[in-house]
mmCIF file of C-alpha atoms in Angstrom:
data_model
loop_
_atom_site.group_PDB
_atom_site.id
_atom_site.type_symbol
_atom_site.label_atom_id
_atom_site.label_comp_id
_atom_site.label_asym_id
_atom_site.label_seq_id
_atom_site.Cartn_x
_atom_site.Cartn_y
_atom_site.Cartn_z
ATOM 1 C CA UNK A 45 -11.399 -3.301 -3.037
ATOM 2 C CA UNK A 46 -11.037 -1.926 0.489
ATOM 3 C CA UNK A 47 -9.048 1.283 0.899
ATOM 4 C CA UNK A 48 -7.569 2.108 4.303
ATOM 5 C CA UNK A 49 -5.650 5.280 5.009
ATOM 6 C CA UNK A 50 -2.990 5.447 7.741
ATOM 7 C CA UNK A 51 -2.487 9.044 8.822
ATOM 8 C CA UNK A 52 -1.497 11.350 11.646
ATOM 9 C CA UNK A 53 -0.319 14.950 11.525
ATOM 10 C CA UNK A 54 2.748 14.048 13.538
ATOM 11 C CA UNK A 55 5.792 12.179 12.370
ATOM 12 C CA UNK A 56 7.435 9.230 14.073
ATOM 13 C CA UNK A 57 4.267 7.577 15.349
ATOM 14 C CA UNK A 58 4.497 4.368 13.303
ATOM 15 C CA UNK A 59 2.498 5.154 10.163
ATOM 16 C CA UNK A 60 4.813 3.392 7.723
ATOM 17 C CA UNK A 61 5.349 0.444 10.042
ATOM 18 C CA UNK A 62 1.580 0.073 10.373
ATOM 19 C CA UNK A 63 1.113 0.077 6.581
ATOM 20 C CA UNK A 64 3.893 -2.474 5.999
ATOM 21 C CA UNK A 65 2.850 -4.722 8.888
ATOM 22 C CA UNK A 66 -0.833 -4.816 7.947
ATOM 23 C CA UNK A 67 0.002 -5.159 4.254
ATOM 24 C CA UNK A 68 2.290 -8.102 4.872
ATOM 25 C CA UNK A 69 -0.262 -9.847 7.077
ATOM 26 C CA UNK A 70 -2.998 -9.380 4.480
ATOM 27 C CA UNK A 71 -0.735 -10.762 1.754
ATOM 28 C CA UNK A 72 0.075 -13.759 3.947
ATOM 29 C CA UNK A 73 -3.676 -14.437 4.104
ATOM 30 C CA UNK A 74 -3.841 -14.603 0.340
ATOM 31 C CA UNK A 75 -5.049 -11.058 -0.340
ATOM 32 C CA UNK A 76 -3.807 -8.946 -3.246
ATOM 33 C CA UNK A 77 -2.447 -5.840 -1.549
ATOM 34 C CA UNK A 78 -1.240 -2.470 -2.824
ATOM 35 C CA UNK A 79 0.604 -0.082 -0.522
ATOM 36 C CA UNK A 80 0.794 3.537 -1.664
ATOM 37 C CA UNK A 81 3.463 5.997 -0.529
ATOM 38 C CA UNK A 82 2.055 9.539 -0.320
ATOM 39 C CA UNK A 83 4.959 11.001 1.663
ATOM 40 C CA UNK A 84 7.670 12.948 -0.216
ATOM 41 C CA UNK A 85 10.208 11.552 2.270
ATOM 42 C CA UNK A 86 9.463 8.115 0.823
ATOM 43 C CA UNK A 87 9.901 5.979 3.947
ATOM 44 C CA UNK A 88 7.594 3.281 2.605
ATOM 45 C CA UNK A 89 9.370 3.339 -0.743
ATOM 46 C CA UNK A 90 12.773 3.096 0.949
ATOM 47 C CA UNK A 91 11.577 0.194 3.122
ATOM 48 C CA UNK A 92 11.386 -1.970 0.008
ATOM 49 C CA UNK A 93 14.754 -0.889 -1.358
ATOM 50 C CA UNK A 94 13.801 1.905 -3.776
ATOM 51 C CA UNK A 95 15.407 5.343 -3.673
ATOM 52 C CA UNK A 96 12.793 8.148 -3.788
ATOM 53 C CA UNK A 97 15.444 10.535 -5.116
ATOM 54 C CA UNK A 98 16.291 8.343 -8.100
ATOM 55 C CA UNK A 99 12.960 6.971 -9.302
ATOM 56 C CA UNK A 100 12.077 8.012 -12.849
ATOM 57 C CA UNK A 101 8.391 7.127 -12.344
ATOM 58 C CA UNK A 102 6.325 7.348 -9.187
ATOM 59 C CA UNK A 103 3.025 8.462 -7.679
ATOM 60 C CA UNK A 104 3.987 11.981 -8.779
ATOM 61 C CA UNK A 105 3.178 10.998 -12.388
ATOM 62 C CA UNK A 106 -0.521 10.778 -11.508
ATOM 63 C CA UNK A 107 -0.597 14.527 -10.859
ATOM 64 C CA UNK A 108 0.905 15.658 -14.174
ATOM 65 C CA UNK A 109 -2.257 15.827 -16.288
ATOM 66 C CA UNK A 110 -4.192 18.693 -14.707
ATOM 67 C CA UNK A 111 -6.533 16.558 -12.641
ATOM 68 C CA UNK A 112 -7.092 13.703 -15.091
ATOM 69 C CA UNK A 113 -5.496 10.255 -14.909
ATOM 70 C CA UNK A 114 -4.555 8.707 -18.281
ATOM 71 C CA UNK A 115 -5.951 5.214 -18.809
ATOM 72 C CA UNK A 116 -3.404 2.554 -17.870
ATOM 73 C CA UNK A 117 -1.000 4.889 -16.080
ATOM 74 C CA UNK A 118 -1.666 3.670 -12.494
ATOM 75 C CA UNK A 119 -0.917 0.060 -13.457
ATOM 76 C CA UNK A 120 2.343 1.162 -15.089
ATOM 77 C CA UNK A 121 3.501 2.788 -11.859
ATOM 78 C CA UNK A 122 2.907 -0.231 -9.608
ATOM 79 C CA UNK A 123 6.044 -2.192 -8.756
ATOM 80 C CA UNK A 124 6.891 -5.412 -6.925
ATOM 81 C CA UNK A 125 8.189 -5.794 -3.379
ATOM 82 C CA UNK A 126 10.028 -8.527 -1.504
ATOM 83 C CA UNK A 127 6.665 -9.793 -0.223
ATOM 84 C CA UNK A 128 4.630 -12.032 -2.517
ATOM 85 C CA UNK A 129 1.156 -10.601 -3.037
ATOM 86 C CA UNK A 130 2.207 -7.109 -1.924
ATOM 87 C CA UNK A 131 2.762 -4.381 -4.531
ATOM 88 C CA UNK A 132 3.967 -0.803 -4.142
ATOM 89 C CA UNK A 133 3.037 2.495 -5.730
ATOM 90 C CA UNK A 134 6.214 4.382 -4.807
ATOM 91 C CA UNK A 135 6.845 8.005 -3.899
ATOM 92 C CA UNK A 136 9.494 10.346 -5.204
ATOM 93 C CA UNK A 137 10.870 13.514 -3.657
ATOM 94 C CA UNK A 138 9.118 15.459 -6.453
ATOM 95 C CA UNK A 139 5.884 15.082 -4.449
ATOM 96 C CA UNK A 140 7.139 17.919 -2.279
ATOM 97 C CA UNK A 141 6.437 20.325 -5.169
ATOM 98 C CA UNK A 142 2.776 19.376 -5.572
ATOM 99 C CA UNK A 143 1.291 22.086 -3.369
ATOM 100 C CA UNK A 144 2.728 24.761 -5.656
ATOM 101 C CA UNK A 145 1.985 22.938 -8.910
ATOM 102 C CA UNK A 146 -1.632 22.049 -8.084
ATOM 103 C CA UNK A 147 -2.858 25.494 -7.064
ATOM 104 C CA UNK A 148 -6.066 26.249 -8.972
ATOM 105 C CA UNK A 149 -6.292 22.829 -10.654
ATOM 106 C CA UNK A 150 -9.902 21.637 -10.601
ATOM 107 C CA UNK A 151 -10.519 18.214 -9.058
ATOM 108 C CA UNK A 152 -7.033 18.007 -7.571
ATOM 109 C CA UNK A 153 -8.346 16.254 -4.458
ATOM 110 C CA UNK A 154 -9.792 13.311 -6.410
ATOM 111 C CA UNK A 155 -6.796 12.233 -8.470
ATOM 112 C CA UNK A 156 -5.926 9.278 -6.259
ATOM 113 C CA UNK A 157 -9.564 8.126 -6.247
ATOM 114 C CA UNK A 158 -9.572 8.158 -10.053
ATOM 115 C CA UNK A 159 -6.307 6.225 -10.186
ATOM 116 C CA UNK A 160 -7.501 3.548 -7.764
ATOM 117 C CA UNK A 161 -10.711 3.136 -9.738
ATOM 118 C CA UNK A 162 -8.551 1.883 -12.606
ATOM 119 C CA UNK A 163 -6.969 -0.694 -10.263
ATOM 120 C CA UNK A 164 -10.242 -1.784 -8.656
ATOM 121 C CA UNK A 165 -10.182 -5.354 -9.993
ATOM 122 C CA UNK A 166 -6.443 -5.850 -9.455
ATOM 123 C CA UNK A 167 -6.293 -5.605 -5.657
ATOM 124 C CA UNK A 168 -8.326 -6.632 -2.635
ATOM 125 C CA UNK A 169 -6.817 -4.044 -0.277
ATOM 126 C CA UNK A 170 -5.083 -0.705 -0.691
ATOM 127 C CA UNK A 171 -3.199 0.841 2.243
ATOM 128 C CA UNK A 172 -2.233 4.513 2.009
ATOM 129 C CA UNK A 173 0.819 5.810 3.883
ATOM 130 C CA UNK A 174 0.333 9.548 4.395
ATOM 131 C CA UNK A 175 2.558 12.547 4.810
ATOM 132 C CA UNK A 176 2.189 14.147 8.271
ATOM 133 C CA UNK A 177 1.206 17.513 6.825
ATOM 134 C CA UNK A 178 -2.249 18.591 5.695
ATOM 135 C CA UNK A 179 -2.246 19.324 1.992
ATOM 136 C CA UNK A 180 -3.268 17.985 -1.400
ATOM 137 C CA UNK A 181 -1.802 14.526 -0.733
ATOM 138 C CA UNK A 182 -3.676 13.948 2.519
ATOM 139 C CA UNK A 183 -6.863 15.379 1.009
ATOM 140 C CA UNK A 184 -6.519 12.855 -1.832
ATOM 141 C CA UNK A 185 -5.975 10.000 0.610
ATOM 142 C CA UNK A 186 -8.926 10.808 2.845
ATOM 143 C CA UNK A 187 -11.197 11.358 -0.154
ATOM 144 C CA UNK A 188 -10.315 7.895 -1.483
ATOM 145 C CA UNK A 189 -10.477 6.029 1.822
ATOM 146 C CA UNK A 190 -13.162 3.858 3.341
ATOM 147 C CA UNK A 191 -11.487 3.708 6.760
ATOM 148 C CA UNK A 192 -8.912 5.830 8.563
ATOM 149 C CA UNK A 193 -6.318 4.315 10.895
ATOM 150 C CA UNK A 194 -4.624 6.828 13.192
ATOM 151 C CA UNK A 195 -1.439 5.544 14.889
ATOM 152 C CA UNK A 196 -0.668 7.519 18.053
ATOM 153 C CA UNK A 197 2.536 7.158 20.010
ATOM 154 C CA UNK A 198 1.809 6.657 23.686
ATOM 155 C CA UNK A 199 3.365 9.886 24.913
ATOM 156 C CA UNK A 200 1.699 13.162 25.769
ATOM 157 C CA UNK A 201 3.097 15.250 22.906
ATOM 158 C CA UNK A 202 1.518 12.836 20.434
ATOM 159 C CA UNK A 203 -1.924 13.721 21.791
ATOM 160 C CA UNK A 204 -1.631 17.138 20.097
ATOM 161 C CA UNK A 205 -0.977 15.508 16.750
ATOM 162 C CA UNK A 206 -4.054 13.363 17.268
ATOM 163 C CA UNK A 207 -6.183 16.435 17.959
ATOM 164 C CA UNK A 208 -4.964 18.063 14.748
ATOM 165 C CA UNK A 209 -5.668 14.897 12.784
ATOM 166 C CA UNK A 210 -9.224 14.649 14.085
ATOM 167 C CA UNK A 211 -9.818 18.330 13.318
ATOM 168 C CA UNK A 212 -8.657 17.644 9.763
ATOM 169 C CA UNK A 213 -10.983 14.651 9.583
ATOM 170 C CA UNK A 214 -13.944 16.768 10.633
ATOM 171 C CA UNK A 215 -13.083 19.293 7.939
ATOM 172 C CA UNK A 216 -12.813 16.604 5.244
ATOM 173 C CA UNK A 217 -16.075 15.045 6.382
ATOM 174 C CA UNK A 218 -17.978 18.187 5.354
ATOM 175 C CA UNK A 219 -17.189 17.451 1.707
ATOM 176 C CA UNK A 220 -17.865 13.693 1.817
ATOM 177 C CA UNK A 221 -21.229 12.170 1.070
ATOM 178 C CA UNK A 222 -20.596 9.271 3.456
ATOM 179 C CA UNK A 223 -18.874 9.116 6.856
ATOM 180 C CA UNK A 224 -15.262 7.999 7.244
ATOM 181 C CA UNK A 225 -14.954 5.651 10.231
ATOM 182 C CA UNK A 226 -11.654 5.802 12.067
ATOM 183 C CA UNK A 227 -9.696 3.741 14.557
ATOM 184 C CA UNK A 228 -7.034 5.182 16.864
ATOM 185 C CA UNK A 229 -4.136 2.759 17.350
ATOM 186 C CA UNK A 230 -1.747 3.262 20.299
ATOM 187 C CA UNK A 231 1.820 2.593 19.145
ATOM 188 C CA UNK A 232 5.353 2.466 20.544
ATOM 189 C CA UNK A 233 3.893 1.387 23.869
ATOM 190 C CA UNK A 234 6.317 0.587 26.676
ATOM 191 C CA UNK A 235 4.517 -0.715 29.729
ATOM 192 C CA UNK A 236 7.672 -0.271 31.802
ATOM 193 C CA UNK A 237 7.433 3.519 31.642
ATOM 194 C CA UNK A 238 4.953 5.645 33.539
ATOM 195 C CA UNK A 239 4.648 8.035 30.590
ATOM 196 C CA UNK A 240 3.410 5.287 28.256
ATOM 197 C CA UNK A 241 0.957 3.896 30.793
ATOM 198 C CA UNK A 242 -0.449 7.322 31.639
ATOM 199 C CA UNK A 243 -0.750 8.275 27.957
ATOM 200 C CA UNK A 244 -2.615 5.082 27.125
ATOM 201 C CA UNK A 245 -4.993 5.664 30.019
ATOM 202 C CA UNK A 246 -5.567 9.242 28.823
ATOM 203 C CA UNK A 247 -6.376 7.972 25.322
ATOM 204 C CA UNK A 248 -8.831 5.449 26.725
ATOM 205 C CA UNK A 249 -10.569 8.145 28.708
ATOM 206 C CA UNK A 250 -10.702 10.681 25.857
ATOM 207 C CA UNK A 251 -11.619 8.308 23.001
ATOM 208 C CA UNK A 252 -13.414 5.295 24.495
ATOM 209 C CA UNK A 253 -15.325 4.444 21.316
ATOM 210 C CA UNK A 254 -12.623 5.031 18.700
ATOM 211 C CA UNK A 255 -9.548 3.635 20.486
ATOM 212 C CA UNK A 256 -8.332 0.151 19.615
ATOM 213 C CA UNK A 257 -8.537 -2.103 22.661
ATOM 214 C CA UNK A 258 -4.852 -3.117 22.584
ATOM 215 C CA UNK A 259 -1.556 -1.316 21.865
ATOM 216 C CA UNK A 260 1.388 -1.993 19.563
ATOM 217 C CA UNK A 261 4.519 -2.314 21.721
ATOM 218 C CA UNK A 262 7.975 -0.952 21.027
ATOM 219 C CA UNK A 263 9.696 -3.684 19.041
ATOM 220 C CA UNK A 264 13.211 -3.391 17.609
ATOM 221 C CA UNK A 265 12.311 -6.110 15.120
ATOM 222 C CA UNK A 266 10.412 -3.502 13.101
ATOM 223 C CA UNK A 267 13.630 -1.576 12.536
ATOM 224 C CA UNK A 268 15.472 -4.777 11.649
ATOM 225 C CA UNK A 269 12.741 -5.745 9.174
ATOM 226 C CA UNK A 270 13.020 -2.322 7.540
ATOM 227 C CA UNK A 271 16.770 -2.670 7.153
ATOM 228 C CA UNK A 272 16.252 -6.098 5.598
ATOM 229 C CA UNK A 273 13.563 -4.778 3.240
ATOM 230 C CA UNK A 274 11.037 -7.317 4.494
ATOM 231 C CA UNK A 275 7.582 -7.131 6.041
ATOM 232 C CA UNK A 276 7.570 -7.869 9.798
ATOM 233 C CA UNK A 277 5.423 -10.989 9.413
ATOM 234 C CA UNK A 278 8.138 -12.518 7.228
ATOM 235 C CA UNK A 279 11.153 -11.247 9.148
ATOM 236 C CA UNK A 280 9.884 -11.937 12.676
ATOM 237 C CA UNK A 281 6.473 -13.629 12.589
ATOM 238 C CA UNK A 282 6.444 -14.402 16.323
ATOM 239 C CA UNK A 283 7.620 -11.030 17.620
ATOM 240 C CA UNK A 284 5.409 -9.067 20.006
ATOM 241 C CA UNK A 285 4.893 -6.310 17.460
ATOM 242 C CA UNK A 286 3.875 -8.638 14.652
ATOM 243 C CA UNK A 287 1.415 -10.434 16.908
ATOM 244 C CA UNK A 288 -0.073 -7.086 17.950
ATOM 245 C CA UNK A 289 -0.633 -6.093 14.327
ATOM 246 C CA UNK A 290 -2.242 -9.472 13.732
ATOM 247 C CA UNK A 291 -4.787 -8.710 16.454
ATOM 248 C CA UNK A 292 -5.330 -5.243 14.985
ATOM 249 C CA UNK A 293 -5.963 -6.698 11.539
ATOM 250 C CA UNK A 294 -8.492 -9.166 12.936
ATOM 251 C CA UNK A 295 -10.366 -6.327 14.615
ATOM 252 C CA UNK A 296 -10.285 -4.089 11.532
ATOM 253 C CA UNK A 297 -11.631 -6.870 9.350
ATOM 254 C CA UNK A 298 -14.389 -7.566 11.866
ATOM 255 C CA UNK A 299 -15.397 -3.891 11.725
ATOM 256 C CA UNK A 300 -15.918 -4.045 7.968
ATOM 257 C CA UNK A 301 -18.002 -7.228 7.797
#
């Protein structure tokens, strides 16, 4: 099982779209894929037609047993999506209460790792969609991950979110026994605007080794795919955005060989 975390401490940069796009492409290549929604807002959950405010069971259930994960529970929480080969561990709005509930609970940062261990033989890839705030959920995601993908909108304000994310990564790295490689992915790129071009050039200058060599363009087909509850590779396989994520997936897979 390969576990990739998609995170940035800024909203609206394409985290959920990145998870759904990569997940759909992996499933189309015959991989067994699980996408996990760690955001109380539940954008990933909503993408596939589930209401985070109405779910009776969700990722939140993993955090109810004081740091332990009952045998069989993770598999019970996994649900189907519209994409064959792609499963979802959904979020509920109750996740917003975790910070208060988990204070002082030993091992609270390893709950997701323990849950995924139970699913190790069921999936080839797990993609984690993170909340934009640093807390117990992001700590769990980064502790469980083998690679971090950081989507960054190509505009100057997004650079600050990237700096915060990398500071968080450095902090998490102190408690890990092995390094967590990361890839910065420029998103929402519009080559017609000077702001996008300048921001991409600034990213290339500041992060020459970690920055993905291409960029994901603005593509309204992503929004349409979300409204249809489908992955982009099914809804619009030939769109610019889908093709960009295909190139990203090829590069990510090459990095892990």
